[in-house]
Every structure is written in C-alpha cells, then in structure tokens.
C-alpha cells in the first residue's frame, strides 16, 4: 500500500499567508484534518481547498476544544444498515458518536444483532446532532416520553434521519413547514399524516439547512457523506467514501434547499479534462489520470488501482496523504507535465492525452 501511495503524484501543501491591507483580522479555514488548516486569509470567503466557509481566528479559538458530537437514537427492531452505514461515515470523520435509547436495556436489531445503548433518555448528554433511524419506528416514535425527550434537547445544530426515522422528527414538530423524504414504502404515510411537511418522493436525501432526511437504508450513507461535506468540505467526504469503498456515491444526488451547498465550488469536469492523460514517473513507471464521471473528480491510476486526486486551487492538486502535485502549462495553457515535492527538481512530462 505504501509503495502504491508513493507512486501518486504528491507534494505537501505549504501554509499561505495573505497580508491584509485594510484590517488586522485573520480568517482561517475551520479544522478539517487537511493541509488547509494552516492557511490564513485577510478577508472572509470560501476556502479554495475544501470549500468550507472561512471564520475568524478568534471564533476558531472558541471552537478549538469542541468536537462535533452526534447522538444516535436506537429503538428495538432498528434496521442495521440504517444506523451502521452513517455511523461508519461519522466515525471516519472523527465525530464523537454515542447511542441513546429509551432505556439502557439491550436492543435487538432485526432479530439478530444485540446492542447495548450508551445512555437512556434519562441520562443522555447533550449532542450537537440528533440522528434517528428506521425499523419499528411506528411504535418507538408514538411514545410520548421519547417525543418529549426530542423536543427538550437543547442547542441542537442539526437533525438527521434515515428511512422511517423521519417520523421521529415529524412527530416532534422539527419538520413543520419543511421538506423531507423517507423510505419508499412510507412516503404516502408521511404525506397523509403530516400535511405541514412537503414530502419529496424521488430523492436520496433532502437538506433543509439544519435538518437532513434521507430515503431508506443505503441512502443514509449518502446523507451522512453530505453532512460531512457541509461541515468538513467536499474533499473530506470524498476521502471517506474512498476509504469505505462506497463507489456508488454520487455527490450532491439529493435535494439541497439550503445555501450552504458544499458542491457548488468544486471543480467541474470541463476544468479537469485538461489534466487527464498519461504521465512519466520514476524508473520508467507511468501514471494515468482519468475523470470518474460519477464523482466528476480526478483519479490517478497506478498498477490498475484508482486513487482520488483532490483539486485545491488553480493547477494544484492533493492526494490522500495530503501531498500535492502542481501541473505545468505552456503559453497556450496546455498541460505539459507536473512537478512533485518528493522530486522537486524533476519535471515529469505528459506522454499522451
């Protein structure tokens, strides 16, 4: 694995500081475990590396010791993949995930998997995100004590549901006046029983800004990746999808009703076309760059394996190891090769398109 990673065209991104002409305020990218954590800017805007909204250094300091926490509410009969898929995503994203149920009694998921909740609704700690999932939801979310617990949670930044977990948010009034989706067999029931909700029937997920609902089962992974993209940037979500080998993910394949669309600033396919082709490498090796049409993103092919390459800005890209390559263009703006930090004095030429 290490040998293959070395073959990827990679250079460490150095910190970039932009001097301010009008203000002493320093803007930075919120931490996303990438090299742009060290970048500094003299005005607000979007980080060109990960597409996250810049914040002031002062505000960042307030959040320095804060780790995003997410409470997974689990009920007896819960669907395994409904919660296990998103749990995998949020674990890779370094969220602090804990489980809550009505009591701390063991839960049986789909008659197979025994789960011991971390907390009951009587002693659960505060969380930044509340997440709900399908499976026996009609019984679980008709429980007045559970709904009261949802309504009384304080300082929730996001609500998230998968499949029929949406009924928890509907019952608690979280979705009043908003749009939502759910498992295909439950769409009509959601529409009939909650007329204040606009039900969208053909979407992997629906993003209202602070409330994200998804369709059934595997769609929860899409919604979780989308939430990571909102909070940590599109490139971070791509890394997680790659690590999970979730090669069915189509970024942004949902209904996004909020302004913080994490995909609107990432490179489109027409820009990336210029960088595709076959390039030289050491000892006669070759690296081929292609666009994955599903992600509309660049991949390096080495020894018949695909590795994601992340666009940072202009002609600079990064790989999984947070190294970068810089492409070289001639006077006609045609790519002729690239340089690599591992061999900074060597130009690796483009062999063919």
CSV table of C-alpha atoms in Angstrom, one decimal, residues 24-343:
chain,number,residue,atom,x,y,z
A,24,UNK,CA,-5.7,43.1,11.1
A,25,UNK,CA,-8.5,40.4,11.2
A,26,UNK,CA,-7.2,37.0,10.2
A,27,UNK,CA,-9.5,34.5,8.6
A,28,UNK,CA,-8.9,30.7,8.6
A,29,UNK,CA,-10.4,27.5,7.5
A,30,UNK,CA,-12.3,25.5,10.2
A,31,UNK,CA,-10.3,22.4,11.1
A,32,UNK,CA,-10.9,19.5,8.6
A,33,UNK,CA,-7.8,17.5,9.2
A,34,UNK,CA,-6.2,18.7,5.9
A,35,UNK,CA,-3.4,20.9,5.0
A,36,UNK,CA,-5.7,23.9,4.5
A,37,UNK,CA,-6.0,24.0,8.3
A,38,UNK,CA,-2.8,26.1,8.2
A,39,UNK,CA,-3.9,28.6,5.5
A,40,UNK,CA,-4.5,32.3,6.5
A,41,UNK,CA,-6.6,34.8,4.7
A,42,UNK,CA,-7.2,38.6,5.1
A,43,UNK,CA,-10.9,38.6,4.3
A,44,UNK,CA,-14.0,36.3,4.6
A,45,UNK,CA,-15.0,33.9,1.9
A,46,UNK,CA,-14.7,30.2,1.0
A,47,UNK,CA,-11.5,28.0,1.4
A,48,UNK,CA,-10.4,27.1,-2.1
A,49,UNK,CA,-9.1,23.8,-0.8
A,50,UNK,CA,-12.1,22.2,1.0
A,51,UNK,CA,-14.9,24.7,0.2
A,52,UNK,CA,-15.7,25.4,3.8
A,53,UNK,CA,-16.7,28.9,4.9
A,54,UNK,CA,-13.8,30.8,6.5
A,55,UNK,CA,-14.1,32.0,10.0
A,56,UNK,CA,-12.0,34.4,12.2
A,57,UNK,CA,-9.1,33.2,14.2
A,58,UNK,CA,-10.9,34.4,17.3
A,59,UNK,CA,-14.0,32.4,16.6
A,60,UNK,CA,-11.9,29.4,15.7
A,61,UNK,CA,-10.2,29.6,19.1
A,62,UNK,CA,-13.6,29.3,20.8
A,63,UNK,CA,-14.2,26.1,19.0
A,64,UNK,CA,-10.6,24.7,19.4
A,65,UNK,CA,-11.6,22.2,22.1
A,66,UNK,CA,-15.0,21.4,20.7
A,67,UNK,CA,-15.5,18.0,18.9
A,68,UNK,CA,-18.7,17.5,17.0
A,69,UNK,CA,-20.9,15.1,18.9
A,70,UNK,CA,-23.8,13.1,17.4
A,71,UNK,CA,-26.4,11.1,19.4
A,72,UNK,CA,-27.8,8.0,17.6
A,73,UNK,CA,-31.2,7.2,18.9
A,74,UNK,CA,-31.8,3.5,18.6
A,75,UNK,CA,-35.0,1.6,19.2
A,76,UNK,CA,-35.8,-2.1,19.4
A,77,UNK,CA,-36.2,-3.5,15.9
A,78,UNK,CA,-34.0,-0.8,14.3
A,79,UNK,CA,-32.7,-1.5,10.8
A,80,UNK,CA,-28.9,-2.4,11.0
A,81,UNK,CA,-27.7,-0.6,7.9
A,82,UNK,CA,-29.8,2.5,8.6
A,83,UNK,CA,-27.6,3.4,11.5
A,84,UNK,CA,-24.4,1.3,10.9
A,85,UNK,CA,-23.7,2.9,7.5
A,86,UNK,CA,-23.9,6.5,8.8
A,87,UNK,CA,-22.0,5.5,11.9
A,88,UNK,CA,-19.1,4.4,9.8
A,89,UNK,CA,-19.1,7.7,7.9
A,90,UNK,CA,-19.2,9.8,11.1
A,91,UNK,CA,-16.5,7.7,12.8
A,92,UNK,CA,-14.2,8.3,9.8
A,93,UNK,CA,-15.0,12.0,10.1
A,94,UNK,CA,-13.8,11.9,13.7
A,95,UNK,CA,-17.2,12.8,15.2
A,96,UNK,CA,-17.9,11.7,18.7
A,97,UNK,CA,-20.7,9.2,18.3
A,98,UNK,CA,-22.8,7.8,21.1
A,99,UNK,CA,-26.0,5.8,21.3
A,100,UNK,CA,-29.2,6.6,23.2
A,101,UNK,CA,-32.4,4.6,23.7
A,102,UNK,CA,-35.5,4.9,25.9
A,103,UNK,CA,-33.8,2.7,28.5
A,104,UNK,CA,-30.4,1.1,28.7
A,105,UNK,CA,-31.8,-2.3,28.2
A,106,UNK,CA,-30.2,-4.3,25.3
A,107,UNK,CA,-31.8,-3.8,21.9
A,108,UNK,CA,-32.3,-6.5,19.3
A,109,UNK,CA,-31.8,-5.2,15.8
A,110,UNK,CA,-33.8,-7.1,13.1
A,111,UNK,CA,-33.9,-10.1,15.4
A,112,UNK,CA,-30.2,-10.7,15.0
A,113,UNK,CA,-27.8,-8.0,16.5
A,114,UNK,CA,-27.8,-7.2,20.2
A,115,UNK,CA,-26.9,-3.6,21.0
A,116,UNK,CA,-26.3,-2.1,24.5
A,117,UNK,CA,-27.1,1.6,24.4
A,118,UNK,CA,-24.6,4.0,25.9
A,119,UNK,CA,-27.3,6.1,27.6
A,120,UNK,CA,-31.0,6.2,28.2
A,121,UNK,CA,-33.1,9.3,27.5
A,122,UNK,CA,-33.0,9.9,31.3
A,123,UNK,CA,-29.2,10.5,31.4
A,124,UNK,CA,-28.0,11.2,27.9
A,125,UNK,CA,-25.6,14.1,27.5
A,126,UNK,CA,-26.1,17.0,25.1
A,127,UNK,CA,-25.2,16.5,21.5
A,128,UNK,CA,-24.6,18.8,18.5
A,129,UNK,CA,-26.6,16.4,16.2
A,130,UNK,CA,-29.5,14.1,16.8
A,131,UNK,CA,-29.9,11.2,14.5
A,132,UNK,CA,-32.9,8.8,14.0
A,133,UNK,CA,-33.3,5.6,12.0
A,134,UNK,CA,-35.9,3.3,10.7
A,135,UNK,CA,-37.1,-0.1,11.9
A,136,UNK,CA,-40.1,-0.4,14.3
A,137,UNK,CA,-40.4,3.3,14.1
A,138,UNK,CA,-44.2,3.4,14.4
A,139,UNK,CA,-44.0,2.0,17.9
A,140,UNK,CA,-40.9,3.9,19.0
A,141,UNK,CA,-42.0,7.3,17.8
A,142,UNK,CA,-45.5,7.1,19.1
A,143,UNK,CA,-44.0,7.1,22.6
A,144,UNK,CA,-44.8,10.4,24.4
A,145,UNK,CA,-41.7,10.1,26.6
A,146,UNK,CA,-39.4,9.7,23.5
A,147,UNK,CA,-41.0,12.7,21.7
A,148,UNK,CA,-40.8,14.8,24.8
A,149,UNK,CA,-37.1,14.0,25.0
A,150,UNK,CA,-36.5,15.1,21.4
A,151,UNK,CA,-38.4,18.3,21.9
A,152,UNK,CA,-36.5,19.2,25.1
A,153,UNK,CA,-33.0,18.7,23.7
A,154,UNK,CA,-31.0,22.0,23.8
A,155,UNK,CA,-28.6,23.7,21.3
A,156,UNK,CA,-29.0,21.1,18.6
A,157,UNK,CA,-27.2,22.2,15.5
A,158,UNK,CA,-28.5,19.5,13.1
A,159,UNK,CA,-31.2,16.9,13.0
A,160,UNK,CA,-30.6,13.9,10.8
A,161,UNK,CA,-32.8,11.0,9.9
A,162,UNK,CA,-32.6,7.8,7.8
A,163,UNK,CA,-35.6,5.9,6.4
A,164,UNK,CA,-38.6,6.0,8.7
A,165,UNK,CA,-36.6,7.7,11.4
A,166,UNK,CA,-38.1,10.7,9.8
A,167,UNK,CA,-41.3,10.1,11.8
A,168,UNK,CA,-39.4,11.0,15.0
A,169,UNK,CA,-38.7,14.4,13.6
A,170,UNK,CA,-42.2,14.7,12.2
A,171,UNK,CA,-43.9,13.8,15.4
A,172,UNK,CA,-41.7,16.2,17.4
A,173,UNK,CA,-42.6,19.1,15.0
A,174,UNK,CA,-39.0,19.5,13.8
A,175,UNK,CA,-40.1,19.2,10.2
A,176,UNK,CA,-43.1,21.5,10.3
A,177,UNK,CA,-43.0,23.8,7.2
A,178,UNK,CA,-40.0,21.9,5.8
A,179,UNK,CA,-39.4,19.3,3.1
A,180,UNK,CA,-38.5,15.7,3.8
A,181,UNK,CA,-38.1,12.3,2.3
A,182,UNK,CA,-38.2,8.7,3.7
A,183,UNK,CA,-38.3,5.0,2.8
A,184,UNK,CA,-40.3,4.5,-0.4
A,185,UNK,CA,-43.0,2.4,1.3
A,186,UNK,CA,-43.5,5.2,3.9
A,187,UNK,CA,-43.7,8.2,1.6
A,188,UNK,CA,-47.5,8.2,1.3
A,189,UNK,CA,-47.9,7.7,5.1
A,190,UNK,CA,-45.7,10.7,5.8
A,191,UNK,CA,-47.6,12.9,3.4
A,192,UNK,CA,-51.0,11.8,4.7
A,193,UNK,CA,-50.3,12.1,8.4
A,194,UNK,CA,-48.2,15.3,8.3
A,195,UNK,CA,-49.7,17.8,5.9
A,196,UNK,CA,-47.4,20.5,7.1
A,197,UNK,CA,-44.4,18.7,5.6
A,198,UNK,CA,-43.6,18.8,1.9
A,199,UNK,CA,-42.8,15.2,1.0
A,200,UNK,CA,-40.3,14.7,-1.8
A,201,UNK,CA,-40.7,11.3,-3.3
A,202,UNK,CA,-37.7,10.8,-5.5
A,203,UNK,CA,-34.6,11.9,-3.6
A,204,UNK,CA,-31.7,10.2,-1.9
A,205,UNK,CA,-31.7,13.0,0.7
A,206,UNK,CA,-33.3,16.3,1.4
A,207,UNK,CA,-31.3,19.1,3.0
A,208,UNK,CA,-33.2,21.9,4.6
A,209,UNK,CA,-30.1,23.5,6.1
A,210,UNK,CA,-30.2,22.3,9.7
A,211,UNK,CA,-32.4,19.3,9.1
A,212,UNK,CA,-31.4,16.4,6.7
A,213,UNK,CA,-33.6,13.5,5.9
A,214,UNK,CA,-32.8,10.5,3.7
A,215,UNK,CA,-34.5,7.8,1.9
A,216,UNK,CA,-34.2,4.2,3.1
A,217,UNK,CA,-31.3,2.1,4.2
A,218,UNK,CA,-28.3,2.7,2.0
A,219,UNK,CA,-29.3,6.3,1.3
A,220,UNK,CA,-28.3,7.0,4.9
A,221,UNK,CA,-24.7,6.7,3.8
A,222,UNK,CA,-25.3,9.4,1.1
A,223,UNK,CA,-26.9,11.7,3.7
A,224,UNK,CA,-24.1,11.2,6.2
A,225,UNK,CA,-21.5,11.9,3.5
A,226,UNK,CA,-23.4,15.0,2.6
A,227,UNK,CA,-23.4,16.3,6.2
A,228,UNK,CA,-19.7,15.7,6.4
A,229,UNK,CA,-19.2,17.7,3.2
A,230,UNK,CA,-21.2,20.5,4.7
A,231,UNK,CA,-19.2,20.5,7.9
A,232,UNK,CA,-15.7,19.5,6.7
A,233,UNK,CA,-15.7,20.1,3.0
A,234,UNK,CA,-16.3,18.0,-0.2
A,235,UNK,CA,-12.8,16.7,-0.3
A,236,UNK,CA,-13.1,15.2,3.1
A,237,UNK,CA,-16.3,13.4,2.2
A,238,UNK,CA,-14.6,12.0,-1.0
A,239,UNK,CA,-11.8,10.6,1.2
A,240,UNK,CA,-14.3,8.9,3.4
A,241,UNK,CA,-16.3,7.4,0.5
A,242,UNK,CA,-13.0,6.1,-0.9
A,243,UNK,CA,-11.9,4.5,2.4
A,244,UNK,CA,-15.3,2.9,2.7
A,245,UNK,CA,-15.1,1.7,-0.9
A,246,UNK,CA,-18.6,3.2,-1.4
A,247,UNK,CA,-18.3,3.5,-5.1
A,248,UNK,CA,-22.0,4.1,-5.6
A,249,UNK,CA,-21.9,7.6,-4.1
A,250,UNK,CA,-22.9,10.4,-6.5
A,251,UNK,CA,-22.0,13.7,-4.7
A,252,UNK,CA,-25.0,16.0,-4.3
A,253,UNK,CA,-27.5,13.5,-5.5
A,254,UNK,CA,-30.2,14.9,-3.3
A,255,UNK,CA,-32.4,17.9,-2.9
A,256,UNK,CA,-30.4,20.8,-1.4
A,257,UNK,CA,-32.6,23.6,-0.2
A,258,UNK,CA,-30.0,25.3,1.9
A,259,UNK,CA,-27.5,27.9,0.8
A,260,UNK,CA,-24.5,26.1,2.2
A,261,UNK,CA,-24.2,23.7,-0.8
A,262,UNK,CA,-20.8,22.0,-0.4
A,263,UNK,CA,-20.5,21.1,-4.1
A,264,UNK,CA,-21.1,24.4,-5.8
A,265,UNK,CA,-17.5,25.5,-5.6
A,266,UNK,CA,-15.6,22.3,-6.5
A,267,UNK,CA,-14.1,21.9,-10.0
A,268,UNK,CA,-16.4,20.8,-12.7
A,269,UNK,CA,-15.5,18.1,-15.3
A,270,UNK,CA,-14.7,20.6,-18.1
A,271,UNK,CA,-11.9,22.1,-16.0
A,272,UNK,CA,-10.5,18.7,-15.1
A,273,UNK,CA,-10.3,17.5,-18.7
A,274,UNK,CA,-7.1,19.4,-19.2
A,275,UNK,CA,-5.2,17.3,-16.7
A,276,UNK,CA,-6.2,13.8,-17.9
A,277,UNK,CA,-3.7,11.7,-19.7
A,278,UNK,CA,-0.6,9.6,-19.2
A,279,UNK,CA,2.5,11.0,-17.4
A,280,UNK,CA,6.0,10.0,-16.8
A,281,UNK,CA,7.2,8.8,-13.4
A,282,UNK,CA,10.4,7.4,-11.9
A,283,UNK,CA,12.2,4.3,-13.3
A,284,UNK,CA,10.0,4.2,-16.4
A,285,UNK,CA,6.8,4.0,-14.5
A,286,UNK,CA,3.7,5.7,-15.8
A,287,UNK,CA,0.7,7.3,-14.1
A,288,UNK,CA,-2.6,7.8,-15.8
A,289,UNK,CA,-5.1,10.4,-14.7
A,290,UNK,CA,-8.8,10.0,-15.6
A,291,UNK,CA,-12.1,11.6,-14.6
A,292,UNK,CA,-14.5,9.5,-12.6
A,293,UNK,CA,-17.8,10.5,-14.3
A,294,UNK,CA,-19.9,9.5,-11.3
A,295,UNK,CA,-18.0,11.9,-8.9
A,296,UNK,CA,-16.9,14.3,-11.7
A,297,UNK,CA,-13.5,14.1,-10.0
A,298,UNK,CA,-9.9,13.2,-10.9
A,299,UNK,CA,-8.3,9.8,-10.1
A,300,UNK,CA,-4.8,8.6,-10.6
A,301,UNK,CA,-4.5,5.0,-11.9
A,302,UNK,CA,-1.4,3.1,-10.7
A,303,UNK,CA,-1.0,-0.6,-11.1
A,304,UNK,CA,-4.7,-0.9,-12.1
A,305,UNK,CA,-5.8,0.7,-8.9
A,306,UNK,CA,-7.7,4.0,-8.6
A,307,UNK,CA,-6.6,6.7,-6.1
A,308,UNK,CA,-8.6,10.0,-5.7
A,309,UNK,CA,-6.8,13.3,-6.5
A,310,UNK,CA,-8.3,16.4,-4.9
A,311,UNK,CA,-8.4,19.8,-6.6
A,312,UNK,CA,-7.1,22.5,-4.3
A,313,UNK,CA,-6.9,25.6,-6.5
A,314,UNK,CA,-5.6,26.6,-9.9
A,315,UNK,CA,-3.1,23.9,-11.1
A,316,UNK,CA,-2.6,22.4,-7.6
A,317,UNK,CA,-4.0,19.1,-6.5
A,318,UNK,CA,-3.7,16.9,-3.4
A,319,UNK,CA,-3.9,13.2,-2.7
A,320,UNK,CA,-5.0,11.1,0.3
A,321,UNK,CA,-1.7,11.6,2.1
A,322,UNK,CA,-2.2,15.4,2.0
A,323,UNK,CA,0.6,15.8,-0.5
A,324,UNK,CA,0.2,17.8,-3.7
A,325,UNK,CA,1.2,18.0,-7.3
A,326,UNK,CA,1.5,21.1,-9.4
A,327,UNK,CA,0.8,20.9,-13.1
A,328,UNK,CA,2.8,22.9,-15.7
A,329,UNK,CA,1.1,24.6,-18.7
A,330,UNK,CA,2.7,26.1,-21.8
A,331,UNK,CA,1.9,29.5,-23.3
A,332,UNK,CA,-1.2,28.0,-24.9
A,333,UNK,CA,-2.4,26.8,-21.5
A,334,UNK,CA,-2.0,23.2,-22.4
A,335,UNK,CA,-0.7,20.9,-19.7
A,336,UNK,CA,2.8,19.6,-20.5
A,337,UNK,CA,3.7,17.9,-17.2
A,338,UNK,CA,3.9,18.2,-13.4
A,339,UNK,CA,6.3,18.7,-10.5
A,340,UNK,CA,6.2,16.7,-7.3
A,341,UNK,CA,7.6,17.6,-3.9
A,342,UNK,CA,9.2,14.2,-3.5
A,343,UNK,CA,11.3,15.1,-6.5
